[in-house]
């Protein structure tokens, strides 16, 4: 897997306001309200449902009651999680990070990997910064996909 073949993979989105969803979307999408308040990253297209994508939530803390901290992968500049040897980076816009121009969130942020949701693309809207769609660097996206496949094969 050399690149992001699907243009939405690895990109940041937020949920459209629930009042804008049509009746079918409201019935079909079983995502908690707390998740709908956060930015999400599209992992990949759903293999099961056409027009749906798999998403992961971006959180501002890795300290959640009764949830292993290793289920939260830091996004730079949040410090690298050394026990799982992971840190994700945004690309393309924002501030210089090691010679590469990259986007930086206002808070320390983490991708929560223990809960994957499948939603229609129609309930999401892109997150932009200076007219650029915020996205992970390709290497970070590939690392995230590989990590998720490993979790799928070896669930906790």
mmCIF file with all atom_site columns, C-alpha atoms in Angstrom, residues 1-155:
data_model
loop_
_atom_site.group_PDB
_atom_site.id
_atom_site.type_symbol
_atom_site.label_atom_id
_atom_site.label_alt_id
_atom_site.label_comp_id
_atom_site.label_asym_id
_atom_site.label_entity_id
_atom_site.label_seq_id
_atom_site.pdbx_PDB_ins_code
_atom_site.Cartn_x
_atom_site.Cartn_y
_atom_site.Cartn_z
_atom_site.occupancy
_atom_site.B_iso_or_equiv
_atom_site.pdbx_formal_charge
_atom_site.auth_seq_id
_atom_site.auth_comp_id
_atom_site.auth_asym_id
_atom_site.auth_atom_id
_atom_site.pdbx_PDB_model_num
ATOM 1   C CA . UNK A 1 1   ? 0.000   0.000  0.000  1.00 0.00 ? 1   UNK A CA 1
ATOM 2   C CA . UNK A 1 2   ? 2.111   2.887  -1.338 1.00 0.00 ? 2   UNK A CA 1
ATOM 3   C CA . UNK A 1 3   ? -0.315  5.789  -1.315 1.00 0.00 ? 3   UNK A CA 1
ATOM 4   C CA . UNK A 1 4   ? -3.743  6.827  -0.169 1.00 0.00 ? 4   UNK A CA 1
ATOM 5   C CA . UNK A 1 5   ? -5.753  5.447  -3.121 1.00 0.00 ? 5   UNK A CA 1
ATOM 6   C CA . UNK A 1 6   ? -9.025  6.916  -1.874 1.00 0.00 ? 6   UNK A CA 1
ATOM 7   C CA . UNK A 1 7   ? -8.884  10.714 -1.701 1.00 0.00 ? 7   UNK A CA 1
ATOM 8   C CA . UNK A 1 8   ? -10.690 10.874 1.658  1.00 0.00 ? 8   UNK A CA 1
ATOM 9   C CA . UNK A 1 9   ? -8.422  8.397  3.473  1.00 0.00 ? 9   UNK A CA 1
ATOM 10  C CA . UNK A 1 10  ? -6.366  10.010 6.231  1.00 0.00 ? 10  UNK A CA 1
ATOM 11  C CA . UNK A 1 11  ? -8.277  13.286 6.057  1.00 0.00 ? 11  UNK A CA 1
ATOM 12  C CA . UNK A 1 12  ? -9.930  15.122 8.931  1.00 0.00 ? 12  UNK A CA 1
ATOM 13  C CA . UNK A 1 13  ? -13.644 15.717 9.050  1.00 0.00 ? 13  UNK A CA 1
ATOM 14  C CA . UNK A 1 14  ? -16.248 16.850 11.524 1.00 0.00 ? 14  UNK A CA 1
ATOM 15  C CA . UNK A 1 15  ? -19.862 15.820 11.697 1.00 0.00 ? 15  UNK A CA 1
ATOM 16  C CA . UNK A 1 16  ? -22.417 18.074 10.065 1.00 0.00 ? 16  UNK A CA 1
ATOM 17  C CA . UNK A 1 17  ? -24.977 19.423 12.501 1.00 0.00 ? 17  UNK A CA 1
ATOM 18  C CA . UNK A 1 18  ? -27.469 16.671 13.373 1.00 0.00 ? 18  UNK A CA 1
ATOM 19  C CA . UNK A 1 19  ? -30.368 18.947 12.348 1.00 0.00 ? 19  UNK A CA 1
ATOM 20  C CA . UNK A 1 20  ? -29.008 18.842 8.758  1.00 0.00 ? 20  UNK A CA 1
ATOM 21  C CA . UNK A 1 21  ? -29.113 15.040 8.544  1.00 0.00 ? 21  UNK A CA 1
ATOM 22  C CA . UNK A 1 22  ? -31.926 13.429 6.578  1.00 0.00 ? 22  UNK A CA 1
ATOM 23  C CA . UNK A 1 23  ? -34.212 10.860 8.198  1.00 0.00 ? 23  UNK A CA 1
ATOM 24  C CA . UNK A 1 24  ? -32.333 7.874  6.727  1.00 0.00 ? 24  UNK A CA 1
ATOM 25  C CA . UNK A 1 25  ? -29.034 9.173  8.127  1.00 0.00 ? 25  UNK A CA 1
ATOM 26  C CA . UNK A 1 26  ? -30.552 9.747  11.558 1.00 0.00 ? 26  UNK A CA 1
ATOM 27  C CA . UNK A 1 27  ? -31.873 6.180  11.675 1.00 0.00 ? 27  UNK A CA 1
ATOM 28  C CA . UNK A 1 28  ? -28.821 4.458  10.148 1.00 0.00 ? 28  UNK A CA 1
ATOM 29  C CA . UNK A 1 29  ? -25.982 6.219  11.966 1.00 0.00 ? 29  UNK A CA 1
ATOM 30  C CA . UNK A 1 30  ? -25.479 4.882  15.471 1.00 0.00 ? 30  UNK A CA 1
ATOM 31  C CA . UNK A 1 31  ? -22.718 7.199  16.687 1.00 0.00 ? 31  UNK A CA 1
ATOM 32  C CA . UNK A 1 32  ? -22.872 8.640  20.207 1.00 0.00 ? 32  UNK A CA 1
ATOM 33  C CA . UNK A 1 33  ? -23.420 12.390 20.500 1.00 0.00 ? 33  UNK A CA 1
ATOM 34  C CA . UNK A 1 34  ? -20.087 12.704 22.341 1.00 0.00 ? 34  UNK A CA 1
ATOM 35  C CA . UNK A 1 35  ? -18.290 11.286 19.288 1.00 0.00 ? 35  UNK A CA 1
ATOM 36  C CA . UNK A 1 36  ? -20.166 13.622 16.917 1.00 0.00 ? 36  UNK A CA 1
ATOM 37  C CA . UNK A 1 37  ? -18.693 16.609 18.798 1.00 0.00 ? 37  UNK A CA 1
ATOM 38  C CA . UNK A 1 38  ? -15.121 15.662 17.856 1.00 0.00 ? 38  UNK A CA 1
ATOM 39  C CA . UNK A 1 39  ? -13.042 15.828 14.722 1.00 0.00 ? 39  UNK A CA 1
ATOM 40  C CA . UNK A 1 40  ? -12.558 12.434 13.087 1.00 0.00 ? 40  UNK A CA 1
ATOM 41  C CA . UNK A 1 41  ? -10.072 10.865 10.699 1.00 0.00 ? 41  UNK A CA 1
ATOM 42  C CA . UNK A 1 42  ? -11.278 8.743  7.811  1.00 0.00 ? 42  UNK A CA 1
ATOM 43  C CA . UNK A 1 43  ? -9.401  5.477  7.995  1.00 0.00 ? 43  UNK A CA 1
ATOM 44  C CA . UNK A 1 44  ? -10.759 3.962  4.772  1.00 0.00 ? 44  UNK A CA 1
ATOM 45  C CA . UNK A 1 45  ? -13.932 3.221  2.843  1.00 0.00 ? 45  UNK A CA 1
ATOM 46  C CA . UNK A 1 46  ? -16.277 0.646  4.312  1.00 0.00 ? 46  UNK A CA 1
ATOM 47  C CA . UNK A 1 47  ? -16.013 -2.776 2.741  1.00 0.00 ? 47  UNK A CA 1
ATOM 48  C CA . UNK A 1 48  ? -19.608 -3.502 3.760  1.00 0.00 ? 48  UNK A CA 1
ATOM 49  C CA . UNK A 1 49  ? -21.662 -0.455 2.800  1.00 0.00 ? 49  UNK A CA 1
ATOM 50  C CA . UNK A 1 50  ? -21.267 1.686  -0.321 1.00 0.00 ? 50  UNK A CA 1
ATOM 51  C CA . UNK A 1 51  ? -20.838 5.392  0.465  1.00 0.00 ? 51  UNK A CA 1
ATOM 52  C CA . UNK A 1 52  ? -19.773 4.689  4.053  1.00 0.00 ? 52  UNK A CA 1
ATOM 53  C CA . UNK A 1 53  ? -16.336 5.203  5.601  1.00 0.00 ? 53  UNK A CA 1
ATOM 54  C CA . UNK A 1 54  ? -14.587 3.934  8.711  1.00 0.00 ? 54  UNK A CA 1
ATOM 55  C CA . UNK A 1 55  ? -13.708 6.755  11.097 1.00 0.00 ? 55  UNK A CA 1
ATOM 56  C CA . UNK A 1 56  ? -11.662 7.206  14.252 1.00 0.00 ? 56  UNK A CA 1
ATOM 57  C CA . UNK A 1 57  ? -12.222 9.970  16.800 1.00 0.00 ? 57  UNK A CA 1
ATOM 58  C CA . UNK A 1 58  ? -9.656  12.661 17.616 1.00 0.00 ? 58  UNK A CA 1
ATOM 59  C CA . UNK A 1 59  ? -9.586  13.355 21.357 1.00 0.00 ? 59  UNK A CA 1
ATOM 60  C CA . UNK A 1 60  ? -7.799  16.044 23.370 1.00 0.00 ? 60  UNK A CA 1
ATOM 61  C CA . UNK A 1 61  ? -6.810  13.615 26.113 1.00 0.00 ? 61  UNK A CA 1
ATOM 62  C CA . UNK A 1 62  ? -5.573  10.065 26.355 1.00 0.00 ? 62  UNK A CA 1
ATOM 63  C CA . UNK A 1 63  ? -6.691  9.820  29.964 1.00 0.00 ? 63  UNK A CA 1
ATOM 64  C CA . UNK A 1 64  ? -10.106 8.187  29.845 1.00 0.00 ? 64  UNK A CA 1
ATOM 65  C CA . UNK A 1 65  ? -11.530 6.113  32.702 1.00 0.00 ? 65  UNK A CA 1
ATOM 66  C CA . UNK A 1 66  ? -11.195 2.355  32.173 1.00 0.00 ? 66  UNK A CA 1
ATOM 67  C CA . UNK A 1 67  ? -9.514  2.720  28.754 1.00 0.00 ? 67  UNK A CA 1
ATOM 68  C CA . UNK A 1 68  ? -5.917  1.658  28.159 1.00 0.00 ? 68  UNK A CA 1
ATOM 69  C CA . UNK A 1 69  ? -3.770  4.681  27.196 1.00 0.00 ? 69  UNK A CA 1
ATOM 70  C CA . UNK A 1 70  ? -2.299  2.569  24.376 1.00 0.00 ? 70  UNK A CA 1
ATOM 71  C CA . UNK A 1 71  ? -5.632  2.909  22.568 1.00 0.00 ? 71  UNK A CA 1
ATOM 72  C CA . UNK A 1 72  ? -4.736  6.578  21.962 1.00 0.00 ? 72  UNK A CA 1
ATOM 73  C CA . UNK A 1 73  ? -2.127  7.360  19.297 1.00 0.00 ? 73  UNK A CA 1
ATOM 74  C CA . UNK A 1 74  ? -0.668  10.850 19.728 1.00 0.00 ? 74  UNK A CA 1
ATOM 75  C CA . UNK A 1 75  ? -0.744  13.415 16.936 1.00 0.00 ? 75  UNK A CA 1
ATOM 76  C CA . UNK A 1 76  ? 2.378   15.621 16.809 1.00 0.00 ? 76  UNK A CA 1
ATOM 77  C CA . UNK A 1 77  ? 3.292   17.689 18.762 1.00 0.00 ? 77  UNK A CA 1
ATOM 78  C CA . UNK A 1 78  ? 1.786   15.398 21.420 1.00 0.00 ? 78  UNK A CA 1
ATOM 79  C CA . UNK A 1 79  ? 4.661   13.267 22.725 1.00 0.00 ? 79  UNK A CA 1
ATOM 80  C CA . UNK A 1 80  ? 5.218   9.907  21.038 1.00 0.00 ? 80  UNK A CA 1
ATOM 81  C CA . UNK A 1 81  ? 3.698   6.876  22.745 1.00 0.00 ? 81  UNK A CA 1
ATOM 82  C CA . UNK A 1 82  ? 6.848   4.817  23.279 1.00 0.00 ? 82  UNK A CA 1
ATOM 83  C CA . UNK A 1 83  ? 5.086   1.660  24.442 1.00 0.00 ? 83  UNK A CA 1
ATOM 84  C CA . UNK A 1 84  ? 3.443   1.291  21.010 1.00 0.00 ? 84  UNK A CA 1
ATOM 85  C CA . UNK A 1 85  ? 6.142   3.322  19.190 1.00 0.00 ? 85  UNK A CA 1
ATOM 86  C CA . UNK A 1 86  ? 3.643   5.582  17.405 1.00 0.00 ? 86  UNK A CA 1
ATOM 87  C CA . UNK A 1 87  ? 3.032   9.242  16.687 1.00 0.00 ? 87  UNK A CA 1
ATOM 88  C CA . UNK A 1 88  ? 0.954   10.591 13.801 1.00 0.00 ? 88  UNK A CA 1
ATOM 89  C CA . UNK A 1 89  ? 1.666   13.795 11.877 1.00 0.00 ? 89  UNK A CA 1
ATOM 90  C CA . UNK A 1 90  ? -0.477  16.062 9.748  1.00 0.00 ? 90  UNK A CA 1
ATOM 91  C CA . UNK A 1 91  ? 0.807   17.234 6.368  1.00 0.00 ? 91  UNK A CA 1
ATOM 92  C CA . UNK A 1 92  ? 0.527   20.003 3.866  1.00 0.00 ? 92  UNK A CA 1
ATOM 93  C CA . UNK A 1 93  ? -0.474  23.085 5.842  1.00 0.00 ? 93  UNK A CA 1
ATOM 94  C CA . UNK A 1 94  ? 0.442   24.939 8.989  1.00 0.00 ? 94  UNK A CA 1
ATOM 95  C CA . UNK A 1 95  ? 3.736   25.199 10.828 1.00 0.00 ? 95  UNK A CA 1
ATOM 96  C CA . UNK A 1 96  ? 7.163   23.767 10.049 1.00 0.00 ? 96  UNK A CA 1
ATOM 97  C CA . UNK A 1 97  ? 7.854   20.493 11.830 1.00 0.00 ? 97  UNK A CA 1
ATOM 98  C CA . UNK A 1 98  ? 11.296  19.028 11.126 1.00 0.00 ? 98  UNK A CA 1
ATOM 99  C CA . UNK A 1 99  ? 11.579  20.824 7.789  1.00 0.00 ? 99  UNK A CA 1
ATOM 100 C CA . UNK A 1 100 ? 8.115   19.755 6.614  1.00 0.00 ? 100 UNK A CA 1
ATOM 101 C CA . UNK A 1 101 ? 5.151   22.113 6.630  1.00 0.00 ? 101 UNK A CA 1
ATOM 102 C CA . UNK A 1 102 ? 2.462   20.465 8.719  1.00 0.00 ? 102 UNK A CA 1
ATOM 103 C CA . UNK A 1 103 ? -0.826  21.316 10.417 1.00 0.00 ? 103 UNK A CA 1
ATOM 104 C CA . UNK A 1 104 ? -0.954  21.511 14.192 1.00 0.00 ? 104 UNK A CA 1
ATOM 105 C CA . UNK A 1 105 ? -4.073  21.289 16.334 1.00 0.00 ? 105 UNK A CA 1
ATOM 106 C CA . UNK A 1 106 ? -4.607  23.876 19.073 1.00 0.00 ? 106 UNK A CA 1
ATOM 107 C CA . UNK A 1 107 ? -4.597  21.222 21.804 1.00 0.00 ? 107 UNK A CA 1
ATOM 108 C CA . UNK A 1 108 ? -2.540  18.105 22.301 1.00 0.00 ? 108 UNK A CA 1
ATOM 109 C CA . UNK A 1 109 ? -4.506  15.469 20.414 1.00 0.00 ? 109 UNK A CA 1
ATOM 110 C CA . UNK A 1 110 ? -4.818  11.715 20.123 1.00 0.00 ? 110 UNK A CA 1
ATOM 111 C CA . UNK A 1 111 ? -6.576  9.312  17.753 1.00 0.00 ? 111 UNK A CA 1
ATOM 112 C CA . UNK A 1 112 ? -8.673  6.811  19.665 1.00 0.00 ? 112 UNK A CA 1
ATOM 113 C CA . UNK A 1 113 ? -8.210  3.410  18.011 1.00 0.00 ? 113 UNK A CA 1
ATOM 114 C CA . UNK A 1 114 ? -10.347 1.063  20.116 1.00 0.00 ? 114 UNK A CA 1
ATOM 115 C CA . UNK A 1 115 ? -13.634 2.300  18.605 1.00 0.00 ? 115 UNK A CA 1
ATOM 116 C CA . UNK A 1 116 ? -14.165 2.353  14.850 1.00 0.00 ? 116 UNK A CA 1
ATOM 117 C CA . UNK A 1 117 ? -17.413 3.745  13.494 1.00 0.00 ? 117 UNK A CA 1
ATOM 118 C CA . UNK A 1 118 ? -18.865 3.352  10.001 1.00 0.00 ? 118 UNK A CA 1
ATOM 119 C CA . UNK A 1 119 ? -20.804 6.359  8.768  1.00 0.00 ? 119 UNK A CA 1
ATOM 120 C CA . UNK A 1 120 ? -22.012 7.710  5.415  1.00 0.00 ? 120 UNK A CA 1
ATOM 121 C CA . UNK A 1 121 ? -19.730 10.377 3.961  1.00 0.00 ? 121 UNK A CA 1
ATOM 122 C CA . UNK A 1 122 ? -22.830 12.565 3.666  1.00 0.00 ? 122 UNK A CA 1
ATOM 123 C CA . UNK A 1 123 ? -22.862 13.245 7.450  1.00 0.00 ? 123 UNK A CA 1
ATOM 124 C CA . UNK A 1 124 ? -19.274 14.541 7.418  1.00 0.00 ? 124 UNK A CA 1
ATOM 125 C CA . UNK A 1 125 ? -17.776 17.833 6.305  1.00 0.00 ? 125 UNK A CA 1
ATOM 126 C CA . UNK A 1 126 ? -14.077 18.518 5.705  1.00 0.00 ? 126 UNK A CA 1
ATOM 127 C CA . UNK A 1 127 ? -11.883 20.298 8.228  1.00 0.00 ? 127 UNK A CA 1
ATOM 128 C CA . UNK A 1 128 ? -9.943  23.029 6.457  1.00 0.00 ? 128 UNK A CA 1
ATOM 129 C CA . UNK A 1 129 ? -7.082  25.272 7.416  1.00 0.00 ? 129 UNK A CA 1
ATOM 130 C CA . UNK A 1 130 ? -6.269  28.133 5.035  1.00 0.00 ? 130 UNK A CA 1
ATOM 131 C CA . UNK A 1 131 ? -8.368  26.487 2.287  1.00 0.00 ? 131 UNK A CA 1
ATOM 132 C CA . UNK A 1 132 ? -6.494  23.179 2.615  1.00 0.00 ? 132 UNK A CA 1
ATOM 133 C CA . UNK A 1 133 ? -8.186  19.970 3.753  1.00 0.00 ? 133 UNK A CA 1
ATOM 134 C CA . UNK A 1 134 ? -6.351  18.803 6.881  1.00 0.00 ? 134 UNK A CA 1
ATOM 135 C CA . UNK A 1 135 ? -4.870  15.337 6.395  1.00 0.00 ? 135 UNK A CA 1
ATOM 136 C CA . UNK A 1 136 ? -2.336  12.961 7.839  1.00 0.00 ? 136 UNK A CA 1
ATOM 137 C CA . UNK A 1 137 ? 1.036   12.545 6.174  1.00 0.00 ? 137 UNK A CA 1
ATOM 138 C CA . UNK A 1 138 ? 0.937   9.436  3.959  1.00 0.00 ? 138 UNK A CA 1
ATOM 139 C CA . UNK A 1 139 ? 3.418   7.632  6.219  1.00 0.00 ? 139 UNK A CA 1
ATOM 140 C CA . UNK A 1 140 ? 1.255   8.379  9.268  1.00 0.00 ? 140 UNK A CA 1
ATOM 141 C CA . UNK A 1 141 ? -1.883  7.170  7.500  1.00 0.00 ? 141 UNK A CA 1
ATOM 142 C CA . UNK A 1 142 ? -0.173  3.923  6.412  1.00 0.00 ? 142 UNK A CA 1
ATOM 143 C CA . UNK A 1 143 ? 1.128   3.420  9.956  1.00 0.00 ? 143 UNK A CA 1
ATOM 144 C CA . UNK A 1 144 ? -2.391  3.949  11.349 1.00 0.00 ? 144 UNK A CA 1
ATOM 145 C CA . UNK A 1 145 ? -3.929  1.452  8.885  1.00 0.00 ? 145 UNK A CA 1
ATOM 146 C CA . UNK A 1 146 ? -1.260  -1.141 9.753  1.00 0.00 ? 146 UNK A CA 1
ATOM 147 C CA . UNK A 1 147 ? -1.846  -0.566 13.473 1.00 0.00 ? 147 UNK A CA 1
ATOM 148 C CA . UNK A 1 148 ? -5.601  -1.017 13.038 1.00 0.00 ? 148 UNK A CA 1
ATOM 149 C CA . UNK A 1 149 ? -5.102  -4.269 11.089 1.00 0.00 ? 149 UNK A CA 1
ATOM 150 C CA . UNK A 1 150 ? -2.878  -5.539 13.887 1.00 0.00 ? 150 UNK A CA 1
ATOM 151 C CA . UNK A 1 151 ? -5.565  -4.647 16.461 1.00 0.00 ? 151 UNK A CA 1
ATOM 152 C CA . UNK A 1 152 ? -8.189  -6.427 14.333 1.00 0.00 ? 152 UNK A CA 1
ATOM 153 C CA . UNK A 1 153 ? -6.094  -9.598 14.293 1.00 0.00 ? 153 UNK A CA 1
ATOM 154 C CA . UNK A 1 154 ? -5.228  -9.437 18.002 1.00 0.00 ? 154 UNK A CA 1
ATOM 155 C CA . UNK A 1 155 ? -8.158  -7.838 19.859 1.00 0.00 ? 155 UNK A CA 1
#
